[in-house]
Tab-separated table of C-alpha atoms and ligand atoms in Angstrom:
chain	number	residue	atom	x	y	z
A	1	UNK	CA	27.501	3.065	-4.366
A	2	UNK	CA	27.807	6.827	-4.348
A	3	UNK	CA	27.008	8.275	-0.980
A	4	UNK	CA	24.835	11.349	-1.102
A	5	UNK	CA	23.536	13.849	1.415
A	6	UNK	CA	20.494	11.795	2.335
A	7	UNK	CA	22.501	8.700	3.158
A	8	UNK	CA	25.016	10.552	5.283
A	9	UNK	CA	22.267	12.218	7.272
A	10	UNK	CA	20.481	8.881	7.770
A	11	UNK	CA	23.714	7.496	9.158
A	12	UNK	CA	23.273	9.890	12.047
A	13	UNK	CA	19.507	9.630	12.303
A	14	UNK	CA	19.051	5.860	12.150
A	15	UNK	CA	21.087	2.980	10.750
A	16	UNK	CA	17.996	0.940	9.900
A	17	UNK	CA	16.657	3.788	7.840
A	18	UNK	CA	20.047	4.119	6.185
A	19	UNK	CA	20.048	0.492	5.111
A	20	UNK	CA	16.434	0.485	3.926
A	21	UNK	CA	16.810	3.653	1.938
A	22	UNK	CA	20.117	2.625	0.400
A	23	UNK	CA	18.641	-0.727	-0.554
A	24	UNK	CA	15.829	1.027	-2.362
A	25	UNK	CA	13.115	0.427	0.174
A	26	UNK	CA	12.416	4.109	0.420
A	27	UNK	CA	9.131	4.892	2.021
A	28	UNK	CA	9.268	8.515	2.939
A	29	UNK	CA	6.796	9.583	0.302
A	30	UNK	CA	3.937	7.950	2.137
A	31	UNK	CA	3.070	10.655	4.600
A	32	UNK	CA	0.236	12.842	3.495
A	33	UNK	CA	2.086	16.145	3.890
A	34	UNK	CA	4.965	14.953	1.796
A	35	UNK	CA	2.623	13.616	-0.848
A	36	UNK	CA	0.704	16.840	-1.184
A	37	UNK	CA	3.902	18.847	-1.263
A	38	UNK	CA	5.211	16.581	-3.948
A	39	UNK	CA	2.044	16.788	-5.989
A	40	UNK	CA	2.058	20.547	-6.003
A	41	UNK	CA	5.739	20.561	-6.756
A	42	UNK	CA	5.286	18.118	-9.621
A	43	UNK	CA	2.445	20.042	-11.094
A	44	UNK	CA	4.045	23.434	-10.813
A	45	UNK	CA	7.396	22.174	-11.923
A	46	UNK	CA	6.840	23.420	-15.435
A	47	UNK	CA	6.788	26.973	-14.150
A	48	UNK	CA	9.416	27.088	-11.444
A	49	UNK	CA	13.058	27.394	-12.358
A	50	UNK	CA	14.980	25.809	-9.580
A	51	UNK	CA	18.028	27.464	-8.110
A	52	UNK	CA	19.333	24.126	-6.937
A	53	UNK	CA	22.682	23.043	-8.289
A	54	UNK	CA	23.354	19.398	-8.930
A	55	UNK	CA	26.882	18.014	-8.932
A	56	UNK	CA	27.448	14.276	-9.193
A	57	UNK	CA	24.610	12.918	-7.170
A	58	UNK	CA	24.410	15.706	-4.645
A	59	UNK	CA	22.138	18.693	-4.683
A	60	UNK	CA	23.349	22.006	-3.372
A	61	UNK	CA	20.957	24.723	-2.312
A	62	UNK	CA	23.167	27.707	-3.105
A	63	UNK	CA	26.776	28.405	-4.016
A	64	UNK	CA	28.197	31.879	-3.534
A	65	UNK	CA	31.724	33.203	-4.016
A	66	UNK	CA	32.681	32.248	-0.476
A	67	UNK	CA	30.090	29.807	0.700
A	68	UNK	CA	28.198	26.699	0.035
A	69	UNK	CA	24.811	27.401	1.607
A	70	UNK	CA	22.564	24.678	2.967
A	71	UNK	CA	19.064	25.721	3.987
A	72	UNK	CA	17.146	23.610	6.495
A	73	UNK	CA	13.637	23.869	7.816
A	74	UNK	CA	14.495	22.807	11.329
A	75	UNK	CA	17.559	22.207	13.409
A	76	UNK	CA	16.360	18.898	14.785
A	77	UNK	CA	19.425	17.028	13.601
A	78	UNK	CA	22.357	19.443	13.638
A	79	UNK	CA	24.931	16.652	13.604
A	80	UNK	CA	23.413	15.092	10.492
A	81	UNK	CA	23.338	18.451	8.708
A	82	UNK	CA	26.910	19.237	9.665
A	83	UNK	CA	28.243	16.073	8.039
A	84	UNK	CA	26.017	16.513	5.062
A	85	UNK	CA	27.615	19.895	4.419
A	86	UNK	CA	31.094	18.546	5.034
A	87	UNK	CA	30.408	15.875	2.419
A	88	UNK	CA	29.391	18.527	-0.101
A	89	UNK	CA	32.476	20.594	0.678
A	90	UNK	CA	34.618	17.528	0.217
A	91	UNK	CA	33.045	16.689	-3.134
A	92	UNK	CA	33.477	20.265	-4.320
A	93	UNK	CA	37.084	20.267	-3.209
A	94	UNK	CA	37.727	17.187	-5.304
A	95	UNK	CA	36.530	19.176	-8.274
A	96	UNK	CA	38.906	21.969	-7.402
A	97	UNK	CA	36.271	24.229	-5.871
A	98	UNK	CA	37.048	25.340	-2.324
A	99	UNK	CA	34.334	26.876	-0.203
A	100	UNK	CA	33.289	27.220	3.379
A	101	UNK	CA	29.969	25.908	4.602
A	102	UNK	CA	27.089	27.995	5.797
A	103	UNK	CA	24.016	26.387	7.306
A	104	UNK	CA	20.823	28.387	7.666
A	105	UNK	CA	17.995	27.073	9.818
A	106	UNK	CA	14.718	28.675	8.941
A	107	UNK	CA	12.330	27.660	11.695
A	108	UNK	CA	8.648	27.877	11.000
A	109	UNK	CA	6.882	30.738	12.782
A	110	UNK	CA	10.166	32.417	13.575
A	111	UNK	CA	11.677	35.408	11.878
A	112	UNK	CA	15.310	35.203	12.908
A	113	UNK	CA	17.248	32.439	11.265
A	114	UNK	CA	20.075	30.654	12.922
A	115	UNK	CA	23.271	30.502	10.933
A	116	UNK	CA	26.176	28.156	11.436
A	117	UNK	CA	29.541	28.202	9.715
A	118	UNK	CA	31.711	25.235	9.115
A	119	UNK	CA	34.975	24.450	7.346
A	120	UNK	CA	36.525	21.327	5.989
A	121	UNK	CA	39.847	20.759	7.724
A	122	UNK	CA	42.301	17.919	8.017
A	123	UNK	CA	40.670	16.470	11.107
A	124	UNK	CA	37.072	16.382	9.991
A	125	UNK	CA	38.014	15.312	6.495
A	126	UNK	CA	39.626	12.211	7.928
A	127	UNK	CA	36.616	11.607	10.081
A	128	UNK	CA	34.351	12.092	7.082
A	129	UNK	CA	36.200	9.451	5.105
A	130	UNK	CA	35.857	7.107	8.029
A	131	UNK	CA	32.106	7.748	8.192
A	132	UNK	CA	31.772	7.066	4.478
A	133	UNK	CA	33.508	3.750	4.961
A	134	UNK	CA	31.195	2.816	7.802
A	135	UNK	CA	28.173	3.720	5.706
A	136	UNK	CA	29.414	1.433	2.917
A	137	UNK	CA	29.783	-1.405	5.384
A	138	UNK	CA	26.272	-1.007	6.739
A	139	UNK	CA	24.494	-0.741	3.439
A	140	UNK	CA	26.331	-3.706	2.024
A	141	UNK	CA	25.020	-6.024	4.725
A	142	UNK	CA	22.458	-8.570	3.545
A	143	UNK	CA	19.828	-7.500	6.045
A	144	UNK	CA	19.004	-4.196	7.722
A	145	UNK	CA	20.228	-3.499	11.256
A	146	UNK	CA	17.570	-4.543	13.768
A	147	UNK	CA	15.124	-1.695	14.413
A	148	UNK	CA	15.033	-0.539	18.008
A	149	UNK	CA	12.097	1.550	19.090
A	150	UNK	CA	12.925	5.103	20.057
A	151	UNK	CA	10.876	8.228	20.324
A	152	UNK	CA	11.811	9.406	16.852
A	153	UNK	CA	10.255	6.251	15.375
A	154	UNK	CA	6.789	7.573	16.138
A	155	UNK	CA	7.098	10.135	13.391
A	156	UNK	CA	9.247	8.141	11.012
A	157	UNK	CA	7.862	7.081	7.633
A	158	UNK	CA	9.410	3.661	8.188
A	159	UNK	CA	7.580	3.038	11.453
A	160	UNK	CA	5.038	0.604	10.018
A	161	UNK	CA	7.694	-1.220	8.077
A	162	UNK	CA	10.047	-1.510	11.027
A	163	UNK	CA	7.567	-2.660	13.629
A	164	UNK	CA	4.991	-4.717	11.761
B	1	UNK	CA	-5.681	8.621	9.233
B	2	UNK	CA	-8.045	6.365	7.417
B	3	UNK	CA	-9.354	9.205	5.402
B	4	UNK	CA	-11.114	7.925	2.376
B	5	UNK	CA	-9.256	8.894	-0.740
B	6	UNK	CA	-11.409	7.007	-3.178
B	7	UNK	CA	-13.809	8.615	-5.620
B	8	UNK	CA	-16.372	6.716	-7.610
B	9	UNK	CA	-17.943	7.942	-10.799
B	10	UNK	CA	-21.205	6.236	-11.666
B	11	UNK	CA	-22.505	8.248	-14.570
B	12	UNK	CA	-21.355	8.693	-18.124
B	13	UNK	CA	-19.256	11.744	-18.829
B	14	UNK	CA	-15.878	13.239	-19.431
B	15	UNK	CA	-12.875	13.667	-17.161
B	16	UNK	CA	-10.601	16.647	-17.693
B	17	UNK	CA	-7.827	18.604	-16.100
B	18	UNK	CA	-9.036	21.990	-14.951
B	19	UNK	CA	-6.127	23.963	-13.494
B	20	UNK	CA	-5.044	21.906	-10.514
B	21	UNK	CA	-8.270	19.960	-10.161
B	22	UNK	CA	-9.991	17.124	-11.861
B	23	UNK	CA	-13.204	18.153	-13.556
B	24	UNK	CA	-15.933	15.682	-14.363
B	25	UNK	CA	-18.534	16.796	-16.846
B	26	UNK	CA	-21.821	15.130	-17.620
B	27	UNK	CA	-25.194	16.384	-18.742
B	28	UNK	CA	-25.849	17.776	-15.279
B	29	UNK	CA	-22.834	20.034	-15.361
B	30	UNK	CA	-19.300	20.222	-14.030
B	31	UNK	CA	-18.071	18.611	-10.823
B	32	UNK	CA	-14.676	19.280	-9.345
B	33	UNK	CA	-12.568	16.735	-7.578
B	34	UNK	CA	-9.627	18.135	-5.607
B	35	UNK	CA	-6.494	16.118	-6.246
B	36	UNK	CA	-5.189	16.534	-2.717
B	37	UNK	CA	-7.674	14.097	-1.240
B	38	UNK	CA	-7.763	11.738	-4.161
B	39	UNK	CA	-5.692	8.656	-4.577
B	40	UNK	CA	-7.961	6.403	-6.521
B	41	UNK	CA	-10.576	7.116	-9.098
B	42	UNK	CA	-13.087	4.405	-10.006
B	43	UNK	CA	-15.013	4.780	-13.223
B	44	UNK	CA	-18.061	2.538	-13.075
B	45	UNK	CA	-19.520	3.715	-16.355
B	46	UNK	CA	-18.442	4.933	-19.779
B	47	UNK	CA	-16.066	7.832	-19.232
B	48	UNK	CA	-13.849	9.603	-21.707
B	49	UNK	CA	-10.564	11.403	-21.130
B	50	UNK	CA	-7.470	12.395	-23.039
B	51	UNK	CA	-3.750	11.919	-22.537
B	52	UNK	CA	-3.404	15.377	-20.995
B	53	UNK	CA	-5.704	14.212	-18.234
B	54	UNK	CA	-3.756	10.988	-17.752
B	55	UNK	CA	-0.494	12.913	-17.556
B	56	UNK	CA	-1.994	15.138	-14.903
B	57	UNK	CA	-3.234	12.349	-12.643
B	58	UNK	CA	-0.010	10.475	-13.149
B	59	UNK	CA	1.918	13.445	-11.762
B	60	UNK	CA	-0.473	13.629	-8.866
B	61	UNK	CA	0.066	9.942	-8.114
B	62	UNK	CA	-3.551	8.974	-8.695
B	63	UNK	CA	-4.589	5.530	-9.869
B	64	UNK	CA	-7.503	5.111	-12.242
B	65	UNK	CA	-9.556	1.902	-12.187
B	66	UNK	CA	-11.898	1.263	-15.072
B	67	UNK	CA	-15.011	-0.904	-15.031
B	68	UNK	CA	-17.545	-1.551	-17.727
B	69	UNK	CA	-21.221	-0.999	-17.212
B	70	UNK	CA	-21.759	-4.554	-15.993
B	71	UNK	CA	-19.293	-3.994	-13.188
B	72	UNK	CA	-16.520	-6.013	-14.798
B	73	UNK	CA	-13.017	-4.764	-14.288
B	74	UNK	CA	-11.384	-3.508	-17.477
B	75	UNK	CA	-8.021	-2.343	-16.218
B	76	UNK	CA	-6.097	0.346	-14.378
B	77	UNK	CA	-3.914	3.279	-15.193
B	78	UNK	CA	-0.886	3.835	-12.997
B	79	UNK	CA	1.400	6.783	-12.458
B	80	UNK	CA	4.686	6.234	-14.208
B	81	UNK	CA	6.710	6.752	-11.100
B	82	UNK	CA	6.618	3.425	-9.430
B	83	UNK	CA	8.524	2.327	-6.418
B	84	UNK	CA	10.760	-0.223	-7.991
B	85	UNK	CA	13.630	-2.052	-6.491
B	86	UNK	CA	15.661	-4.286	-8.762
B	87	UNK	CA	17.250	-5.976	-5.764
B	88	UNK	CA	13.919	-6.798	-4.230
B	89	UNK	CA	12.560	-8.187	-7.495
B	90	UNK	CA	15.518	-10.538	-7.727
B	91	UNK	CA	15.021	-11.675	-4.150
B	92	UNK	CA	11.295	-12.022	-4.700
B	93	UNK	CA	11.947	-14.299	-7.669
B	94	UNK	CA	14.370	-16.389	-5.669
B	95	UNK	CA	11.812	-16.588	-2.947
B	96	UNK	CA	9.276	-17.892	-5.461
B	97	UNK	CA	11.663	-20.619	-6.531
B	98	UNK	CA	12.758	-21.635	-3.060
B	99	UNK	CA	9.934	-20.725	-0.696
B	100	UNK	CA	6.772	-20.670	-2.751
B	101	UNK	CA	5.039	-23.354	-0.716
B	102	UNK	CA	5.749	-21.733	2.632
B	103	UNK	CA	4.081	-18.507	1.548
B	104	UNK	CA	1.205	-20.265	-0.217
B	105	UNK	CA	0.487	-22.257	2.953
B	106	UNK	CA	0.584	-19.125	5.098
B	107	UNK	CA	-2.019	-17.511	2.847
B	108	UNK	CA	-4.327	-20.545	2.902
B	109	UNK	CA	-4.010	-20.781	6.663
B	110	UNK	CA	-5.039	-17.134	6.955
B	111	UNK	CA	-8.043	-17.676	4.665
B	112	UNK	CA	-9.226	-20.511	6.894
B	113	UNK	CA	-8.657	-18.534	10.091
B	114	UNK	CA	-10.504	-15.472	8.822
B	115	UNK	CA	-13.404	-17.536	7.486
B	116	UNK	CA	-13.558	-19.193	10.889
B	117	UNK	CA	-13.898	-15.798	12.558
B	118	UNK	CA	-16.565	-14.714	10.109
B	119	UNK	CA	-18.642	-17.866	10.610
B	120	UNK	CA	-18.092	-17.989	14.332
B	121	UNK	CA	-20.113	-14.816	14.634
B	122	UNK	CA	-23.190	-16.694	13.344
B	123	UNK	CA	-22.437	-19.741	15.447
B	124	UNK	CA	-22.387	-17.585	18.542
B	125	UNK	CA	-25.741	-16.168	17.520
B	126	UNK	CA	-27.405	-19.547	17.500
B	127	UNK	CA	-26.485	-21.137	14.169
B	128	UNK	CA	-25.282	-24.355	15.726
B	129	UNK	CA	-25.309	-26.152	12.366
B	130	UNK	CA	-22.021	-24.425	11.650
B	131	UNK	CA	-20.213	-26.465	14.267
B	132	UNK	CA	-18.906	-29.091	11.875
B	133	UNK	CA	-17.530	-26.581	9.418
B	134	UNK	CA	-15.945	-24.592	12.203
B	135	UNK	CA	-14.246	-27.658	13.640
B	136	UNK	CA	-13.023	-28.662	10.240
B	137	UNK	CA	-11.583	-25.204	9.608
B	138	UNK	CA	-9.889	-25.089	12.947
B	139	UNK	CA	-8.479	-28.582	13.277
B	140	UNK	CA	-8.362	-30.396	9.989
B	141	UNK	CA	-7.112	-27.593	7.787
B	142	UNK	CA	-4.205	-26.970	10.111
B	143	UNK	CA	-3.348	-30.659	10.146
B	144	UNK	CA	-3.412	-30.858	6.337
B	145	UNK	CA	-1.234	-27.812	5.963
B	146	UNK	CA	1.449	-29.210	8.277
B	147	UNK	CA	2.210	-31.965	5.815
B	148	UNK	CA	4.619	-31.863	2.922
B	149	UNK	CA	2.443	-30.706	0.078
B	150	UNK	CA	2.725	-29.771	-3.544
B	151	UNK	CA	1.263	-26.491	-4.764
B	152	UNK	CA	-1.578	-28.455	-6.358
B	153	UNK	CA	-2.446	-30.007	-3.021
B	154	UNK	CA	-2.357	-26.625	-1.318
B	155	UNK	CA	-4.667	-25.214	-3.986
B	156	UNK	CA	-6.970	-28.185	-3.531
B	157	UNK	CA	-7.266	-27.448	0.192
B	158	UNK	CA	-7.947	-23.813	-0.590
B	159	UNK	CA	-10.721	-24.883	-2.944
B	160	UNK	CA	-12.213	-27.077	-0.238
B	161	UNK	CA	-12.179	-24.226	2.261
B	162	UNK	CA	-14.082	-21.929	-0.039
B	163	UNK	CA	-16.579	-24.550	-1.109
B	164	UNK	CA	-17.375	-25.517	2.499
B	165	UNK	CA	-17.739	-21.842	3.273
B	166	UNK	CA	-20.246	-21.371	0.434
B	167	UNK	CA	-22.097	-24.492	1.527
B	168	UNK	CA	-22.590	-23.019	4.966
B	169	UNK	CA	-24.449	-19.933	3.691
B	170	UNK	CA	-27.699	-21.875	3.774
B	171	UNK	CA	-27.625	-21.786	7.558
B	172	UNK	CA	-27.680	-18.020	7.928
B	173	UNK	CA	-28.566	-16.226	4.686
B	174	UNK	CA	-32.132	-15.566	3.491
B	175	UNK	CA	-33.390	-18.246	1.078
B	176	UNK	CA	-33.405	-16.179	-2.086
B	177	UNK	CA	-29.706	-15.488	-1.627
B	178	UNK	CA	-28.462	-18.972	-0.971
B	179	UNK	CA	-26.443	-20.334	-3.821
B	180	UNK	CA	-25.910	-23.840	-4.980
B	181	UNK	CA	-22.633	-23.441	-6.643
B	182	UNK	CA	-20.109	-20.739	-7.200
B	183	UNK	CA	-20.054	-19.741	-10.832
B	184	UNK	CA	-17.728	-16.950	-11.740
B	185	UNK	CA	-18.407	-15.844	-15.261
B	186	UNK	CA	-21.120	-14.816	-15.762
B	187	UNK	CA	-22.409	-14.795	-12.218
B	188	UNK	CA	-25.633	-16.747	-12.474
B	189	UNK	CA	-27.354	-15.728	-9.262
B	190	UNK	CA	-27.445	-12.754	-6.898
B	191	UNK	CA	-24.919	-14.017	-4.388
B	192	UNK	CA	-22.427	-14.884	-7.102
B	193	UNK	CA	-22.879	-11.410	-8.495
B	194	UNK	CA	-22.068	-9.918	-5.094
B	195	UNK	CA	-19.049	-12.130	-4.565
B	196	UNK	CA	-17.636	-11.334	-7.990
B	197	UNK	CA	-18.187	-7.630	-7.642
B	198	UNK	CA	-16.797	-7.526	-4.106
B	199	UNK	CA	-13.740	-9.604	-4.927
B	200	UNK	CA	-12.967	-7.357	-7.859
B	201	UNK	CA	-13.211	-4.226	-5.752
B	202	UNK	CA	-10.929	-5.763	-3.158
B	203	UNK	CA	-8.525	-6.824	-5.875
B	204	UNK	CA	-8.220	-3.297	-7.250
B	205	UNK	CA	-7.718	-1.934	-3.725
B	206	UNK	CA	-4.976	-4.462	-3.230
B	207	UNK	CA	-3.311	-3.485	-6.489
B	208	UNK	CA	-3.264	0.120	-5.274
B	209	UNK	CA	-1.870	-0.859	-1.873
B	210	UNK	CA	0.838	-3.113	-3.238
B	211	UNK	CA	1.712	-0.337	-5.600
B	212	UNK	CA	2.759	1.678	-2.538
B	213	UNK	CA	5.296	-0.985	-1.650
B	214	UNK	CA	8.271	-2.141	-3.679
B	215	UNK	CA	6.929	-5.582	-4.406
B	216	UNK	CA	6.759	-6.806	-7.948
B	217	UNK	CA	3.101	-7.376	-8.744
B	218	UNK	CA	3.752	-10.154	-11.235
B	219	UNK	CA	5.569	-12.563	-8.905
B	220	UNK	CA	2.958	-14.400	-6.850
B	221	UNK	CA	3.043	-17.461	-4.654
B	222	UNK	CA	-0.352	-19.067	-4.191
B	223	UNK	CA	-1.636	-18.103	-7.598
B	224	UNK	CA	0.580	-18.923	-10.486
B	225	UNK	CA	2.545	-15.899	-11.685
B	226	UNK	CA	1.168	-16.748	-15.100
B	227	UNK	CA	-2.326	-15.765	-14.036
B	228	UNK	CA	-2.048	-12.096	-14.784
B	229	UNK	CA	-0.143	-8.897	-14.474
B	230	UNK	CA	-1.154	-8.387	-10.878
B	231	UNK	CA	-1.220	-11.941	-9.609
B	232	UNK	CA	0.497	-10.944	-6.370
B	233	UNK	CA	-2.560	-8.836	-5.602
B	234	UNK	CA	-4.690	-11.924	-6.023
B	235	UNK	CA	-2.542	-13.575	-3.345
B	236	UNK	CA	-2.525	-10.690	-0.907
B	237	UNK	CA	-6.261	-10.057	-1.210
B	238	UNK	CA	-7.223	-13.638	-0.236
B	239	UNK	CA	-6.930	-13.213	3.525
B	240	UNK	CA	-9.115	-10.106	3.375
B	241	UNK	CA	-11.949	-11.617	1.345
B	242	UNK	CA	-13.817	-13.169	4.278
B	243	UNK	CA	-13.480	-10.159	6.530
B	244	UNK	CA	-14.043	-7.398	4.004
B	245	UNK	CA	-16.008	-8.756	1.025
B	246	UNK	CA	-18.108	-11.430	2.719
B	247	UNK	CA	-18.683	-9.434	5.853
B	248	UNK	CA	-20.072	-6.642	3.653
B	249	UNK	CA	-22.280	-9.069	1.743
B	250	UNK	CA	-23.630	-10.803	4.849
B	251	UNK	CA	-24.455	-7.501	6.522
B	252	UNK	CA	-26.220	-6.034	3.508
B	253	UNK	CA	-28.186	-9.178	2.785
B	254	UNK	CA	-28.935	-9.990	6.408
B	255	UNK	CA	-30.251	-6.521	7.114
B	256	UNK	CA	-32.195	-6.585	3.838
B	257	UNK	CA	-30.454	-3.498	2.574
B	258	UNK	CA	-29.889	-5.427	-0.624
B	259	UNK	CA	-32.868	-7.266	-2.043
B	260	UNK	CA	-33.062	-9.562	-4.989
B	261	UNK	CA	-36.049	-7.916	-6.638
B	262	UNK	CA	-34.982	-4.346	-6.012
B	263	UNK	CA	-31.242	-4.220	-6.497
B	264	UNK	CA	-30.506	-6.699	-9.225
B	265	UNK	CA	-31.060	-6.597	-12.924
B	266	UNK	CA	-34.185	-8.572	-13.676
B	267	UNK	CA	-33.542	-8.867	-17.388
B	268	UNK	CA	-30.358	-10.770	-16.554
B	269	UNK	CA	-32.067	-13.174	-14.164
B	270	UNK	CA	-30.985	-11.122	-11.159
B	271	UNK	CA	-27.431	-12.128	-11.876
B	272	UNK	CA	-26.052	-8.593	-11.866
B	273	UNK	CA	-26.340	-5.684	-9.488
B	274	UNK	CA	-28.200	-2.717	-10.894
B	275	UNK	CA	-26.883	0.796	-10.440
B	276	UNK	CA	-28.676	1.368	-7.158
B	277	UNK	CA	-27.405	-1.988	-5.914
B	278	UNK	CA	-23.849	-1.159	-6.887
B	279	UNK	CA	-24.003	2.136	-5.011
B	280	UNK	CA	-25.283	0.489	-1.849
B	281	UNK	CA	-22.644	-2.192	-2.083
B	282	UNK	CA	-19.766	0.185	-2.749
B	283	UNK	CA	-20.833	2.416	0.087
B	284	UNK	CA	-20.852	-0.461	2.566
B	285	UNK	CA	-17.641	-1.876	1.145
B	286	UNK	CA	-15.810	1.440	1.534
B	287	UNK	CA	-17.083	1.824	5.067
B	288	UNK	CA	-15.900	-1.633	5.973
B	289	UNK	CA	-12.457	-1.428	4.364
B	290	UNK	CA	-11.821	1.945	6.013
B	291	UNK	CA	-13.055	0.832	9.418
B	292	UNK	CA	-10.393	1.519	12.004
B	293	UNK	CA	-9.238	-0.442	15.005
B	294	UNK	CA	-6.201	-0.639	17.216
B	295	UNK	CA	-3.428	-2.621	15.587
B	296	UNK	CA	-2.158	-4.924	18.304
B	297	UNK	CA	1.447	-4.851	17.231
B	298	UNK	CA	1.849	-1.306	15.962
B	299	UNK	CA	-0.219	0.096	18.832
B	300	UNK	CA	-1.772	2.522	16.433
B	301	UNK	CA	-5.142	2.923	14.858
B	302	UNK	CA	-5.293	1.436	11.440
B	303	UNK	CA	-7.809	0.346	8.794
B	304	UNK	CA	-8.309	-2.930	6.954
B	305	UNK	CA	-7.174	-1.143	3.853
B	306	UNK	CA	-3.916	-0.144	5.468
B	307	UNK	CA	-3.490	-3.711	6.699
B	308	UNK	CA	-3.357	-4.821	3.070
B	309	UNK	CA	-0.298	-2.648	2.600
B	310	UNK	CA	1.116	-3.921	5.874
B	311	UNK	CA	0.813	-7.486	4.559
B	312	UNK	CA	2.923	-6.264	1.653
B	313	UNK	CA	5.513	-5.041	4.152
B	314	UNK	CA	5.417	-8.410	5.924
B	315	UNK	CA	6.120	-10.105	2.637
B	316	UNK	CA	9.074	-7.784	1.980
B	317	UNK	CA	10.415	-8.609	5.411
B	318	UNK	CA	10.090	-12.293	4.690
B	319	UNK	CA	11.842	-11.873	1.355
B	320	UNK	CA	14.608	-9.576	2.605
B	321	UNK	CA	15.077	-10.593	6.210
B	322	UNK	CA	13.556	-14.050	6.461
B	323	UNK	CA	11.030	-12.959	9.092
B	324	UNK	CA	7.937	-15.191	9.373
B	325	UNK	CA	5.186	-14.253	6.949
B	326	UNK	CA	1.728	-14.319	8.481
B	327	UNK	CA	-1.074	-12.513	6.665
B	328	UNK	CA	-3.529	-10.405	8.622
B	329	UNK	CA	-5.632	-12.326	11.121
B	330	UNK	CA	-8.879	-10.773	12.237
B	331	UNK	CA	-8.796	-12.471	15.598
B	332	UNK	CA	-5.366	-11.219	16.539
B	333	UNK	CA	-5.670	-7.863	14.790
B	334	UNK	CA	-2.133	-8.052	13.472
C	1	LIG	S1	11.060	3.662	12.577
C	1	LIG	FE1	12.735	3.959	13.981
C	1	LIG	S2	14.074	2.211	13.598
C	1	LIG	FE2	12.705	2.356	11.856
C	1	LIG	S3	13.791	3.587	10.358
C	1	LIG	FE3	12.500	4.973	11.521
C	1	LIG	S4	13.795	5.729	13.127
C	1	LIG	FE4	14.796	3.907	12.320
């Protein structure tokens, strides 16, 4: 299985979610906000030309001469975003494209955006490969890792599935 | 939560896309239905539309259920983007081969338990004649279901449960509504008409709910998968019939909000609801299915309608993880 940005971020957010999503039990479209957003997106799709770039199975927000830019709406999971970007940098590098990573957090109701820079180096590349291996192991298990209730579950789209 | 996303159209007319809304036109003019709060559209009368309209609602993730004038279900239109999981379908098929009886028994047990709850209400209010049926539901059914049974035997028990349930109506329903036997097609008396109409509504709701899960609608356990395209929805809806469909019927009939001479079609021997009757029924049905309560396990408010989807999740967990499958029980609210 090809590991994409969503899977690597779920690895940091929740292993149960990682397994469920990877095994095609993907429920995140159920929340009303997401649904409405998706509807409007779907319907207006004809008009909008997306600036997103798609390479392999990853989607990149923006690629400039120096940077790969990832834009996020909140910085609630900085660790997950960091590894997501490192994965993209790694995939680009394999195609002979070397860039640095730039992460922009655009918080709602706030003007100033936080920007983080990140580079793929020998150390984190090794760590990345190790993470990818661990993700493979988890998603290849027959059953999902046991869900343990934490605060984040309250807002998770999988809540009903996990705790029914 | 528990917002009602269902729209019913009772009159003849035409459905169209108008910008980002659904427009319904009949001789009285244009009506607009915002897509944001719509998930299901029920056409209870002759309605026309074109493929442009279907493409639009498909993108918006809206399901269309079609009924003919007599209230018979004709079919549904589904958005193309379905949650499908090849893996799950394979496991679901294996589960049918290896565990069919376990799931079928669980469903029948839930039917009996939920009928028990429904009847117990009348017993508590003085209908002591129900005692025998209640005891039978509580003790005997459980004992039968513990045995090694074939699917035919399980279906036989299910049949017995329903027929005893119908037999008990004479103790608490007004005389003109009591039925002698359950005849499905065509319904030959008012109560049969209500049961058929209610079961069909519940069935379409279940189809929509299961559609939000990754289950394959054609692989069912109690009903034979040969029975139809959505036979799994027949299975999942069973446990909810007593508490949603029959509860609605008993309330409407008991409170005389539905009356034989007023709300049924006389020319058809009162064997079909008339338009006014259908509206009253649908209104009460929607209210009931969207009624909210605290889910004992999730510790959240939920509706009966959402519990249908949750039963789908339980089934997935049984199929994928081997967790016990127990359909929704009114008494335990899980
Ligand atoms: S509900 Fe909790 S355990 Fe389940 S997927 Fe979400 S975060 Fe993970």
